[in-house]
Amino acid sequence: MSALRWGCGAAGLRWALWPAGRPGLLAEEGALRGIWGRRRSSASPCEQDHRKDWGHAELLEVLETRARQLQADYVSEVAEKRVDMARLPEAGSDQPPRKAQAGAEAALGLSGRWAQKLDKEKRVMQKRKQQLEVKLQQRAEQRAQKQQLRVEPRLLSGQLAARLQQWRLHAPGSPWEEQLAWLLQEAPRRLHSKEQGPMDSMRGEGQQQRLLAFLQCCVLVDQVALAHHVLVMQHGRARQQRRLTLPMYNAVLLGWARKDCPVSYPRQHLSLKTLKSLFQEQLRMEMATTVTVASVEKAPSLTTELMQARKTLQGLRVRWEAELCRVLRETKAREAHAAHEGRPSLFPYLCLLSEGEFSGLLLQTLQALPPQGESLLSLAQQLGLRIFNRHVVQRKQLSEEVRALEQRYFKYLRLLASHSQLAVSRLPRQHWEALGVPEAPYEQPWPLPVVVQLGKQLAEVLVQTVKMPGHLAERQGSCKLIPVLYHVYSFRSFRQIGILKPHPAFVQLLATAAECTMTFEAAEVPMLCPPLPWTSPHSGAFLLSPTKLMRSMEGTTQHQRLLEACPPTELHGALDTLTQLGNCAWRVNGRVLDLVLKLFTAKGCPRLGVPAPPSEAPRPPQGRLPQGASPEHKAALRRELARCLKVAREMHSLRTDALYRLSLAQHLRHRVFWLPHNMDFRGRTYPCPPHFNHLGSDLARALLEFAEGRPLGPHGLDWLKVHLVNLTGLKKRESLQARLAFADEVMKDILDSADWPLTGGKWWMEADEPWQALACCMEIAQAVRAHDPAAHVSHFPVHQDGSCNGLQHYAALGRDSVGAASVNLVPSDLPQDVYSGVAMQVEMFRRQDAKQGVQVAQVLEGFISRKVVKQTVMTVVYGVTRYGGRLQIEKRLRELSDFPQEFVWEASHYLVRQVFNSLQEMFSGTRAIQRWLAESARLIAHTGSAVEWVTPLGIPVIQPYHQDAKVLINGGIQSLTFSNSGDTSQKGLTFVSVHDCFWTHAADVPIMNQVCREQFVRLHSQPILHDLSRFLVERFCSGPKSKKARVTRLLDMLLSVPKTGAFNLEQVKRSTYFFS
C-alpha cells in the first residue's frame, strides 16, 4: 500500500512538474532534462527571460506544496500502520509481531529516504530561488540604469577602475587617494595642452561643433543632466573621447554651477520705492550734465572788497557770455561757408549745441583753469569730449530712450530692492537682458583729430573773446580791455608745449571773490542710484553719460575693436565683476570728515595728508639781484626760485585735489551713493568718478564706509582689532594671535584716540595709515561699549592685503616652492616678509663686498633696511628696470638724514644691482618666467606687431606701447601735433577691491578669505603659461610670415615655456597669511 501511495505520489509529482505551456523550462534548469529533452522556443530573448523567471517561480511553489502533501501522507500512513500492528495479535494473524514491526520499519525507512531526497531538492531549489532573486534584482537595476542618465564615466583603464572600486569599499586612506586627486587635477591641464591638430576629415570637426552646440543648447533649456549624460557616455569611449574639447566640459560644469548653486544676488538694503526715487534724482542730474557743489573752503567775512569782487566777476561773466554767443555765431557761419565750398569743416559739430550751451561750457572751463595754466592740447581734448558727452545726453532726451530706460530700470530694481520678489533669481546682467527691451544703437565716439580740432577752435574763441578792463590789473591802468587768457610756451620734461595761462589779475579776482561753489560734470560725481549693469563694451555704468568699459589713451581704437570682436559670452565674467563692484553702496564717515575739515580749514596738516593752503607755500626771494653778483650766487637764486615755484605748484595741486574730495564728501554726507567701475587695458578695475572714491590715499579711504551694516558676530570684533594693528604697521612679523593680544594691550590708547583724537594722546597719528586707524579706533570703541558686541551693527570695511601679490602670482605660475614660502603661499605659524628677506639677502652681499674692500659697501653699513628695498621689490614684478629701481632707492636714501649724500648716486647703483641679484636667488622660477615673457614681447615687437593676449577671465589685452603716428592741426594760435595711436595689427558678500586689497564687513572676513584662496588655486590650476604660449604661436607665428627668420626665433622662444617646480597649490588654502 505504501508503495502504491509513493507511486501515485511520484506520478502526481511528474504531472505537477509539467511546464504548462512554457517549453524548455526544465531543460533550462537541468533537473529533468533526460525525461523531456530540449525544446526550442521562437520567443524573443527578452520574452524567454521573463518565461524562464516565471517557470522557476512556479516550480518552486509546486515543489513546496508537494513536499507538504507528502509529509502529511507520511504521518497519516505511519499512524495507521502503528494501529494495525497493535491489533494483529489479537486477530490471530500468521505474521509474528516482530516481522510486522520490521515491515513497518522498512516502509518507514523507504519513506524517510524519499523525504530526505525531497528536502535536499527543496534546499537546492531555495538556493536557486535566492540566486534567481539576486539575478532578477541585478537585471532590474541594470534596466533602471539604462533608463537613468549616467553621471560617472566608465574608466578606460581596468586597473584604475578596480583600484578605485577597492579604495571606495575598503580603504578611504589609501595611497591611491593622492594619486587619484592628482590625476583629477591634471586632467584639464592635459586635455587643454593636447595638440589640437587638424582632424582626419571635416566630418570630425563637424561632429565636435555639433556636440558642443548640443551641450550648450541643453544647458540653455535647463537640461543639464542630459548634457552631463551625453558627455559621460562620450568620455567613456576611447574613440569619442579624443574628440572632446575643454569648452565641452566647461559648458556642462557651468550649467551645473548655475543649477546646483542657484544665483541669489545680494539685494540692496533699500526699498523699491526709495530706489525709484533715487533713480529720478540721478536722471535729473545727468540730464543737466553738471552738478553744483558747495565748497568746503573756509568762508571769508563778507567785506566790501569781497562783495565788490563778486559783483565785478558777475558783470564780466554776463558780458562774456553775450560776446561768446556772438563770436560763436560768426564762427559757425564761417565754417558753414567752408562746407558749402566743398571742404570738410566743423560746422555740423557746432550745430549740435546752442550758442548758450557752448558759452556756458567755455566759462566753466575758464573757472577751473589752474593759476599755472594748462596745456592747450589737453584743454582742447577735454572740451571736445565734453561736447560729445553733452550731445549724446541730449540725443537720448530728444528720443524716447529716457522713458524706455525708466521703465526698464524700474523692472530691473526688483532684482536689487529689499523685500521684493522675483520668480527667477539672476545676475544683474542676465536680468537686464531678460527684460527684453532692445537697447538704443551705440553712438561711435568721434575720431581724436575731430575732438582736438573742435576743442582747439573753441579754446581759440575763448582766448580771443574773454577780456577784462585794464584797471583790474593795475590801479593806475586805463579802461582798455586786456585778455584774460594768454597763450605762452613752456618746457615740460624737455619738451616745448603751448599753455593757456590766466592773467594774474584774474586769478587774484577769483581769490578775492572767494566763491563758495564748484561745478562738476555729472560723470565725475558718484551715482545716487545703482549703476546700470555692464552688458557690452559700450553699455553700462551711468544712466545717460557715455562710459568706456576699458579706459585707454584717447585716440586708441585697438582696445575697443578687440572688445567688440570678442564673443559676448567670453566677456560675461568681466562684465559681471564690474557690475558687482559698482553695486556696493557707500556712505560718508561723518566723524572722520568733521575732523579732516577742521584741519583743512585751518592751515592743514601735511604730516597727516591734509594739504596746506597756498598761503603756507615758501616765498621766492624778493628784490633784484645786486650788481656784480657772482654767477654762483645767480645760479643759486635761480635754483631757489625754481624750487619755490615747484613747491607752490605741487601744494596747489594737492590742495585742489583735497578740496574736490572733501567738497564732494560734504555734498554726499547724508546720502547713499554708488561708484560705477570700469577697467584699464590690463583688466585692473577702477571707479569711474575720479575725485571721490576708495582708491585714493589713506585720507580718502577713511572717509568711506559701507552703507549697509552687518552685525559683528562672534569674531567680528577680533577682526577689527587685527585690522587696526595691521594699519599701524607695528606687528607685521607677528601672528594673528599676537596682533590680537597687542590690540588688547593698547585698548586704553585706542579708546583715547576715539574719544579725543586731536587733544588726547594722539596714538593714532603714529600709525602707517593714521586716518584709517582713527576710523577703526572709533568703530572698536563703539563695539566694546555696546551691550552685546556681537550684535553691534558695523559699517566699517575690513581689509585683507596680499603679501606682495605680484610675486605670489609668479610663484604660483612657476610652482616655485622657495618663492612660494617667501610670499606666504605655504602655511606657517608666522607671516613671512619678503621685503625683509630681500633686505637680509642684500645685507649678506654687502658684508661680503665690504670684507673685500668695496667702499660703497662699507658706506652702506647700517643703512640697508626693509623700507629702502620695498618699493623696488614690489615693482620688479611689474617690469621695473634697473634704471627705475635705482631712482626708487635713491629717493629712499635721500630721506635718510644721516646718510652721506655724496654717495647717494653710487650707493643706489650698487643697491639696485644687489636687489636684483637677491631676487634671482630667492625667486629663480619667477625670474625665469619674467625673462621668458620679456624676451617673447621683444621678439614680437621686432616682427612689427603689438603684444596681445587673453586673460584667464577672457579679457582681450593689447599693449598700448608702440610708435605713434603724428597728426598735425594747423592754424590758429598754435599748430597742434599729437599722437594718434593706431592699431598696429588687427555668496551675499559685500565686497570691493583696491587691486590686491580686498574689503568686506568684519563678520564676513572668514568667508572672503576662503573664497579668495579657492579662487587663487582655481586660477593657477589652469595651464596659464601653456595657454599663453599656444595663443601667441597661433597669433604671431602662423600665416605667410611664418618662414621669416624673426618669426622662427620667436617660435622657438614661445615653445620653450619655462619648466615649473613641485609646489602644491592646495597648500594655499591652508595658508593663514596668504591674504591677511
PDB file of N, CA and C in Angstrom, residues 904-982:
ATOM      1  N   VAL A 904      75.036 109.000  -2.626  1.00  0.00           N
ATOM      2  CA  VAL A 904      73.692 108.546  -2.979  1.00  0.00           C
ATOM      3  C   VAL A 904      73.672 107.897  -4.354  1.00  0.00           C
ATOM      4  N   TRP A 905      74.306 108.553  -5.332  1.00  0.00           N
ATOM      5  CA  TRP A 905      74.249 108.023  -6.705  1.00  0.00           C
ATOM      6  C   TRP A 905      74.945 106.671  -6.784  1.00  0.00           C
ATOM      7  N   GLU A 906      76.154 106.572  -6.237  1.00  0.00           N
ATOM      8  CA  GLU A 906      76.901 105.315  -6.291  1.00  0.00           C
ATOM      9  C   GLU A 906      76.210 104.226  -5.479  1.00  0.00           C
ATOM     10  N   ALA A 907      75.671 104.584  -4.308  1.00  0.00           N
ATOM     11  CA  ALA A 907      75.023 103.598  -3.447  1.00  0.00           C
ATOM     12  C   ALA A 907      73.739 103.067  -4.087  1.00  0.00           C
ATOM     13  N   SER A 908      72.981 103.937  -4.745  1.00  0.00           N
ATOM     14  CA  SER A 908      71.751 103.473  -5.395  1.00  0.00           C
ATOM     15  C   SER A 908      72.061 102.517  -6.542  1.00  0.00           C
ATOM     16  N   HIS A 909      73.142 102.781  -7.288  1.00  0.00           N
ATOM     17  CA  HIS A 909      73.558 101.848  -8.342  1.00  0.00           C
ATOM     18  C   HIS A 909      73.923 100.495  -7.739  1.00  0.00           C
ATOM     19  N   TYR A 910      74.652 100.527  -6.667  1.00  0.00           N
ATOM     20  CA  TYR A 910      75.096  99.288  -6.039  1.00  0.00           C
ATOM     21  C   TYR A 910      73.900  98.498  -5.479  1.00  0.00           C
ATOM     22  N   LEU A 911      72.998  99.190  -4.794  1.00  0.00           N
ATOM     23  CA  LEU A 911      71.891  98.506  -4.151  1.00  0.00           C
ATOM     24  C   LEU A 911      70.910  97.908  -5.151  1.00  0.00           C
ATOM     25  N   VAL A 912      70.616  98.610  -6.238  1.00  0.00           N
ATOM     26  CA  VAL A 912      69.662  98.064  -7.197  1.00  0.00           C
ATOM     27  C   VAL A 912      70.214  96.800  -7.831  1.00  0.00           C
ATOM     28  N   ARG A 913      71.522  96.760  -8.031  1.00  0.00           N
ATOM     29  CA  ARG A 913      72.138  95.546  -8.576  1.00  0.00           C
ATOM     30  C   ARG A 913      72.010  94.395  -7.586  1.00  0.00           C
ATOM     31  N   GLN A 914      72.231  94.657  -6.310  1.00  0.00           N
ATOM     32  CA  GLN A 914      72.145  93.607  -5.313  1.00  0.00           C
ATOM     33  C   GLN A 914      70.701  93.162  -5.064  1.00  0.00           C
ATOM     34  N   VAL A 915      69.746  94.087  -5.201  1.00  0.00           N
ATOM     35  CA  VAL A 915      68.334  93.704  -5.053  1.00  0.00           C
ATOM     36  C   VAL A 915      67.934  92.732  -6.152  1.00  0.00           C
ATOM     37  N   PHE A 916      68.336  93.023  -7.380  1.00  0.00           N
ATOM     38  CA  PHE A 916      68.009  92.126  -8.487  1.00  0.00           C
ATOM     39  C   PHE A 916      68.710  90.777  -8.308  1.00  0.00           C
ATOM     40  N   ASN A 917      69.944  90.789  -7.819  1.00  0.00           N
ATOM     41  CA  ASN A 917      70.641  89.520  -7.563  1.00  0.00           C
ATOM     42  C   ASN A 917      69.945  88.721  -6.466  1.00  0.00           C
ATOM     43  N   SER A 918      69.467  89.408  -5.439  1.00  0.00           N
ATOM     44  CA  SER A 918      68.779  88.722  -4.347  1.00  0.00           C
ATOM     45  C   SER A 918      67.474  88.093  -4.839  1.00  0.00           C
ATOM     46  N   LEU A 919      66.745  88.810  -5.662  1.00  0.00           N
ATOM     47  CA  LEU A 919      65.503  88.257  -6.205  1.00  0.00           C
ATOM     48  C   LEU A 919      65.781  87.044  -7.079  1.00  0.00           C
ATOM     49  N   GLN A 920      66.907  87.085  -7.804  1.00  0.00           N
ATOM     50  CA  GLN A 920      67.284  85.932  -8.607  1.00  0.00           C
ATOM     51  C   GLN A 920      67.571  84.717  -7.725  1.00  0.00           C
ATOM     52  N   GLU A 921      68.182  84.949  -6.573  1.00  0.00           N
ATOM     53  CA  GLU A 921      68.471  83.854  -5.656  1.00  0.00           C
ATOM     54  C   GLU A 921      67.191  83.303  -5.029  1.00  0.00           C
ATOM     55  N   MET A 922      66.277  84.189  -4.636  1.00  0.00           N
ATOM     56  CA  MET A 922      65.095  83.768  -3.892  1.00  0.00           C
ATOM     57  C   MET A 922      63.958  83.311  -4.798  1.00  0.00           C
ATOM     58  N   PHE A 923      63.870  83.856  -5.995  1.00  0.00           N
ATOM     59  CA  PHE A 923      62.759  83.563  -6.904  1.00  0.00           C
ATOM     60  C   PHE A 923      63.310  83.167  -8.266  1.00  0.00           C
ATOM     61  N   SER A 924      63.987  82.043  -8.309  1.00  0.00           N
ATOM     62  CA  SER A 924      64.595  81.614  -9.570  1.00  0.00           C
ATOM     63  C   SER A 924      63.520  81.318 -10.618  1.00  0.00           C
ATOM     64  N   GLY A 925      62.446  80.627 -10.203  1.00  0.00           N
ATOM     65  CA  GLY A 925      61.378  80.343 -11.147  1.00  0.00           C
ATOM     66  C   GLY A 925      60.692  81.597 -11.632  1.00  0.00           C
ATOM     67  N   THR A 926      60.491  82.544 -10.747  1.00  0.00           N
ATOM     68  CA  THR A 926      59.852  83.805 -11.116  1.00  0.00           C
ATOM     69  C   THR A 926      60.680  84.570 -12.134  1.00  0.00           C
ATOM     70  N   ARG A 927      61.971  84.675 -11.883  1.00  0.00           N
ATOM     71  CA  ARG A 927      62.835  85.416 -12.810  1.00  0.00           C
ATOM     72  C   ARG A 927      62.908  84.715 -14.157  1.00  0.00           C
ATOM     73  N   ALA A 928      62.850  83.386 -14.176  1.00  0.00           N
ATOM     74  CA  ALA A 928      62.862  82.669 -15.455  1.00  0.00           C
ATOM     75  C   ALA A 928      61.616  82.980 -16.262  1.00  0.00           C
ATOM     76  N   ILE A 929      60.464  83.015 -15.595  1.00  0.00           N
ATOM     77  CA  ILE A 929      59.224  83.361 -16.301  1.00  0.00           C
ATOM     78  C   ILE A 929      59.261  84.797 -16.783  1.00  0.00           C
ATOM     79  N   GLN A 930      59.792  85.696 -15.962  1.00  0.00           N
ATOM     80  CA  GLN A 930      59.888  87.094 -16.374  1.00  0.00           C
ATOM     81  C   GLN A 930      60.761  87.249 -17.605  1.00  0.00           C
ATOM     82  N   ARG A 931      61.895  86.565 -17.614  1.00  0.00           N
ATOM     83  CA  ARG A 931      62.781  86.648 -18.782  1.00  0.00           C
ATOM     84  C   ARG A 931      62.099  86.088 -20.024  1.00  0.00           C
ATOM     85  N   TRP A 932      61.360  85.002 -19.849  1.00  0.00           N
ATOM     86  CA  TRP A 932      60.659  84.418 -20.993  1.00  0.00           C
ATOM     87  C   TRP A 932      59.595  85.385 -21.532  1.00  0.00           C
ATOM     88  N   LEU A 933      58.854  86.008 -20.639  1.00  0.00           N
ATOM     89  CA  LEU A 933      57.829  86.963 -21.069  1.00  0.00           C
ATOM     90  C   LEU A 933      58.459  88.177 -21.744  1.00  0.00           C
ATOM     91  N   ALA A 934      59.520  88.723 -21.130  1.00  0.00           N
ATOM     92  CA  ALA A 934      60.157  89.922 -21.686  1.00  0.00           C
ATOM     93  C   ALA A 934      60.774  89.635 -23.045  1.00  0.00           C
ATOM     94  N   GLU A 935      61.454  88.500 -23.178  1.00  0.00           N
ATOM     95  CA  GLU A 935      62.091  88.170 -24.456  1.00  0.00           C
ATOM     96  C   GLU A 935      61.036  87.885 -25.523  1.00  0.00           C
ATOM     97  N   SER A 936      59.957  87.222 -25.146  1.00  0.00           N
ATOM     98  CA  SER A 936      58.875  86.977 -26.105  1.00  0.00           C
ATOM     99  C   SER A 936      58.268  88.284 -26.587  1.00  0.00           C
ATOM    100  N   ALA A 937      58.035  89.218 -25.655  1.00  0.00           N
ATOM    101  CA  ALA A 937      57.477  90.518 -26.044  1.00  0.00           C
ATOM    102  C   ALA A 937      58.433  91.273 -26.955  1.00  0.00           C
ATOM    103  N   ARG A 938      59.736  91.194 -26.673  1.00  0.00           N
ATOM    104  CA  ARG A 938      60.719  91.881 -27.512  1.00  0.00           C
ATOM    105  C   ARG A 938      60.728  91.316 -28.932  1.00  0.00           C
ATOM    106  N   LEU A 939      60.688  89.992 -29.053  1.00  0.00           N
ATOM    107  CA  LEU A 939      60.695  89.371 -30.377  1.00  0.00           C
ATOM    108  C   LEU A 939      59.390  89.643 -31.131  1.00  0.00           C
ATOM    109  N   ILE A 940      58.271  89.693 -30.414  1.00  0.00           N
ATOM    110  CA  ILE A 940      57.002  90.037 -31.069  1.00  0.00           C
ATOM    111  C   ILE A 940      57.062  91.458 -31.612  1.00  0.00           C
ATOM    112  N   ALA A 941      57.614  92.372 -30.824  1.00  0.00           N
ATOM    113  CA  ALA A 941      57.737  93.763 -31.285  1.00  0.00           C
ATOM    114  C   ALA A 941      58.629  93.853 -32.516  1.00  0.00           C
ATOM    115  N   HIS A 942      59.672  93.010 -32.584  1.00  0.00           N
ATOM    116  CA  HIS A 942      60.560  93.033 -33.744  1.00  0.00           C
ATOM    117  C   HIS A 942      59.871  92.547 -35.008  1.00  0.00           C
ATOM    118  N   THR A 943      58.789  91.780 -34.857  1.00  0.00           N
ATOM    119  CA  THR A 943      58.048  91.347 -36.036  1.00  0.00           C
ATOM    120  C   THR A 943      57.093  92.434 -36.534  1.00  0.00           C
ATOM    121  N   GLY A 944      57.029  93.567 -35.830  1.00  0.00           N
ATOM    122  CA  GLY A 944      56.169  94.670 -36.246  1.00  0.00           C
ATOM    123  C   GLY A 944      54.765  94.606 -35.691  1.00  0.00           C
ATOM    124  N   SER A 945      54.551  93.825 -34.661  1.00  0.00           N
ATOM    125  CA  SER A 945      53.214  93.683 -34.087  1.00  0.00           C
ATOM    126  C   SER A 945      53.210  94.162 -32.648  1.00  0.00           C
ATOM    127  N   ALA A 946      52.026  94.512 -32.169  1.00  0.00           N
ATOM    128  CA  ALA A 946      51.847  94.853 -30.760  1.00  0.00           C
ATOM    129  C   ALA A 946      51.522  93.585 -29.982  1.00  0.00           C
ATOM    130  N   VAL A 947      52.057  93.494 -28.781  1.00  0.00           N
ATOM    131  CA  VAL A 947      51.828  92.305 -27.964  1.00  0.00           C
ATOM    132  C   VAL A 947      50.373  92.277 -27.505  1.00  0.00           C
ATOM    133  N   GLU A 948      49.743  91.129 -27.668  1.00  0.00           N
ATOM    134  CA  GLU A 948      48.375  90.974 -27.198  1.00  0.00           C
ATOM    135  C   GLU A 948      48.178  89.567 -26.665  1.00  0.00           C
ATOM    136  N   TRP A 949      47.198  89.434 -25.766  1.00  0.00           N
ATOM    137  CA  TRP A 949      46.889  88.137 -25.180  1.00  0.00           C
ATOM    138  C   TRP A 949      45.479  88.197 -24.625  1.00  0.00           C
ATOM    139  N   VAL A 950      45.020  87.077 -24.077  1.00  0.00           N
ATOM    140  CA  VAL A 950      43.700  86.986 -23.458  1.00  0.00           C
ATOM    141  C   VAL A 950      43.887  86.509 -22.027  1.00  0.00           C
ATOM    142  N   THR A 951      43.319  87.223 -21.076  1.00  0.00           N
ATOM    143  CA  THR A 951      43.478  86.863 -19.672  1.00  0.00           C
ATOM    144  C   THR A 951      42.634  85.629 -19.350  1.00  0.00           C
ATOM    145  N   PRO A 952      42.921  84.940 -18.232  1.00  0.00           N
ATOM    146  CA  PRO A 952      42.083  83.790 -17.842  1.00  0.00           C
ATOM    147  C   PRO A 952      40.618  84.138 -17.658  1.00  0.00           C
ATOM    148  N   LEU A 953      40.317  85.414 -17.400  1.00  0.00           N
ATOM    149  CA  LEU A 953      38.930  85.832 -17.273  1.00  0.00           C
ATOM    150  C   LEU A 953      38.272  86.068 -18.623  1.00  0.00           C
ATOM    151  N   GLY A 954      39.071  85.991 -19.715  1.00  0.00           N
ATOM    152  CA  GLY A 954      38.522  86.160 -21.050  1.00  0.00           C
ATOM    153  C   GLY A 954      38.636  87.557 -21.612  1.00  0.00           C
ATOM    154  N   ILE A 955      39.410  88.437 -20.966  1.00  0.00           N
ATOM    155  CA  ILE A 955      39.534  89.823 -21.427  1.00  0.00           C
ATOM    156  C   ILE A 955      40.654  89.906 -22.460  1.00  0.00           C
ATOM    157  N   PRO A 956      40.370  90.375 -23.665  1.00  0.00           N
ATOM    158  CA  PRO A 956      41.446  90.560 -24.645  1.00  0.00           C
ATOM    159  C   PRO A 956      42.272  91.794 -24.302  1.00  0.00           C
ATOM    160  N   VAL A 957      43.587  91.651 -24.341  1.00  0.00           N
ATOM    161  CA  VAL A 957      44.502  92.716 -23.937  1.00  0.00           C
ATOM    162  C   VAL A 957      45.482  92.968 -25.072  1.00  0.00           C
ATOM    163  N   ILE A 958      45.756  94.233 -25.336  1.00  0.00           N
ATOM    164  CA  ILE A 958      46.791  94.614 -26.292  1.00  0.00           C
ATOM    165  C   ILE A 958      47.627  95.710 -25.662  1.00  0.00           C
ATOM    166  N   GLN A 959      48.930  95.583 -25.777  1.00  0.00           N
ATOM    167  CA  GLN A 959      49.815  96.569 -25.169  1.00  0.00           C
ATOM    168  C   GLN A 959      49.690  97.906 -25.897  1.00  0.00           C
ATOM    169  N   PRO A 960      49.553  99.009 -25.160  1.00  0.00           N
ATOM    170  CA  PRO A 960      49.440 100.317 -25.806  1.00  0.00           C
ATOM    171  C   PRO A 960      50.782 100.956 -26.092  1.00  0.00           C
ATOM    172  N   TYR A 961      51.866 100.186 -25.978  1.00  0.00           N
ATOM    173  CA  TYR A 961      53.199 100.753 -26.178  1.00  0.00           C
ATOM    174  C   TYR A 961      53.635 100.479 -27.606  1.00  0.00           C
ATOM    175  N   HIS A 962      53.695 101.514 -28.400  1.00  0.00           N
ATOM    176  CA  HIS A 962      54.063 101.366 -29.800  1.00  0.00           C
ATOM    177  C   HIS A 962      54.458 102.725 -30.336  1.00  0.00           C
ATOM    178  N   GLN A 963      54.931 102.755 -31.554  1.00  0.00           N
ATOM    179  CA  GLN A 963      55.289 104.019 -32.177  1.00  0.00           C
ATOM    180  C   GLN A 963      54.026 104.777 -32.539  1.00  0.00           C
ATOM    181  N   ASP A 964      54.066 106.092 -32.338  1.00  0.00           N
ATOM    182  CA  ASP A 964      52.897 106.933 -32.575  1.00  0.00           C
ATOM    183  C   ASP A 964      52.946 107.548 -33.956  1.00  0.00           C
ATOM    184  N   ALA A 965      51.769 107.686 -34.524  1.00  0.00           N
ATOM    185  CA  ALA A 965      51.639 108.432 -35.773  1.00  0.00           C
ATOM    186  C   ALA A 965      51.275 109.871 -35.428  1.00  0.00           C
ATOM    187  N   LYS A 966      52.025 110.813 -35.941  1.00  0.00           N
ATOM    188  CA  LYS A 966      51.829 112.214 -35.602  1.00  0.00           C
ATOM    189  C   LYS A 966      50.743 112.824 -36.477  1.00  0.00           C
ATOM    190  N   VAL A 967      49.841 113.573 -35.839  1.00  0.00           N
ATOM    191  CA  VAL A 967      48.768 114.263 -36.542  1.00  0.00           C
ATOM    192  C   VAL A 967      48.943 115.752 -36.302  1.00  0.00           C
ATOM    193  N   LEU A 968      48.916 116.537 -37.367  1.00  0.00           N
ATOM    194  CA  LEU A 968      49.159 117.975 -37.290  1.00  0.00           C
ATOM    195  C   LEU A 968      47.876 118.719 -37.606  1.00  0.00           C
ATOM    196  N   ILE A 969      47.508 119.655 -36.707  1.00  0.00           N
ATOM    197  CA  ILE A 969      46.369 120.547 -36.934  1.00  0.00           C
ATOM    198  C   ILE A 969      46.912 121.956 -37.021  1.00  0.00           C
ATOM    199  N   ASN A 970      46.904 122.534 -38.208  1.00  0.00           N
ATOM    200  CA  ASN A 970      47.479 123.847 -38.444  1.00  0.00           C
ATOM    201  C   ASN A 970      46.485 124.952 -38.125  1.00  0.00           C
ATOM    202  N   GLY A 971      47.013 126.161 -38.045  1.00  0.00           N
ATOM    203  CA  GLY A 971      46.176 127.345 -37.915  1.00  0.00           C
ATOM    204  C   GLY A 971      45.944 127.753 -36.490  1.00  0.00           C
ATOM    205  N   GLY A 972      45.390 128.956 -36.338  1.00  0.00           N
ATOM    206  CA  GLY A 972      45.043 129.450 -35.019  1.00  0.00           C
ATOM    207  C   GLY A 972      46.253 129.919 -34.253  1.00  0.00           C
ATOM    208  N   ILE A 973      46.109 129.929 -32.932  1.00  0.00           N
ATOM    209  CA  ILE A 973      47.180 130.450 -32.093  1.00  0.00           C
ATOM    210  C   ILE A 973      48.341 129.479 -31.994  1.00  0.00           C
ATOM    211  N   GLN A 974      48.111 128.205 -32.336  1.00  0.00           N
ATOM    212  CA  GLN A 974      49.190 127.216 -32.257  1.00  0.00           C
ATOM    213  C   GLN A 974      48.828 126.038 -33.156  1.00  0.00           C
ATOM    214  N   SER A 975      49.848 125.500 -33.862  1.00  0.00           N
ATOM    215  CA  SER A 975      49.661 124.272 -34.613  1.00  0.00           C
ATOM    216  C   SER A 975      49.850 123.100 -33.653  1.00  0.00           C
ATOM    217  N   LEU A 976      48.807 122.281 -33.499  1.00  0.00           N
ATOM    218  CA  LEU A 976      48.843 121.190 -32.543  1.00  0.00           C
ATOM    219  C   LEU A 976      49.323 119.913 -33.215  1.00  0.00           C
ATOM    220  N   THR A 977      50.296 119.262 -32.607  1.00  0.00           N
ATOM    221  CA  THR A 977      50.759 117.946 -33.038  1.00  0.00           C
ATOM    222  C   THR A 977      50.511 116.980 -31.892  1.00  0.00           C
ATOM    223  N   PHE A 978      49.814 115.907 -32.174  1.00  0.00           N
ATOM    224  CA  PHE A 978      49.532 114.941 -31.128  1.00  0.00           C
ATOM    225  C   PHE A 978      49.671 113.538 -31.697  1.00  0.00           C
ATOM    226  N   SER A 979      49.761 112.586 -30.795  1.00  0.00           N
ATOM    227  CA  SER A 979      49.950 111.186 -31.179  1.00  0.00           C
ATOM    228  C   SER A 979      48.598 110.535 -31.354  1.00  0.00           C
ATOM    229  N   ASN A 980      48.375 109.983 -32.528  1.00  0.00           N
ATOM    230  CA  ASN A 980      47.164 109.213 -32.786  1.00  0.00           C
ATOM    231  C   ASN A 980      47.564 107.749 -32.835  1.00  0.00           C
ATOM    232  N   SER A 981      47.362 107.045 -31.749  1.00  0.00           N
ATOM    233  CA  SER A 981      47.829 105.668 -31.644  1.00  0.00           C
ATOM    234  C   SER A 981      46.925 104.763 -32.453  1.00  0.00           C
ATOM    235  N   GLY A 982      47.417 104.247 -33.539  1.00  0.00           N
ATOM    236  CA  GLY A 982      46.635 103.373 -34.396  1.00  0.00           C
ATOM    237  C   GLY A 982      46.862 101.927 -34.053  1.00  0.00           C
TER     238      GLY A 982
END
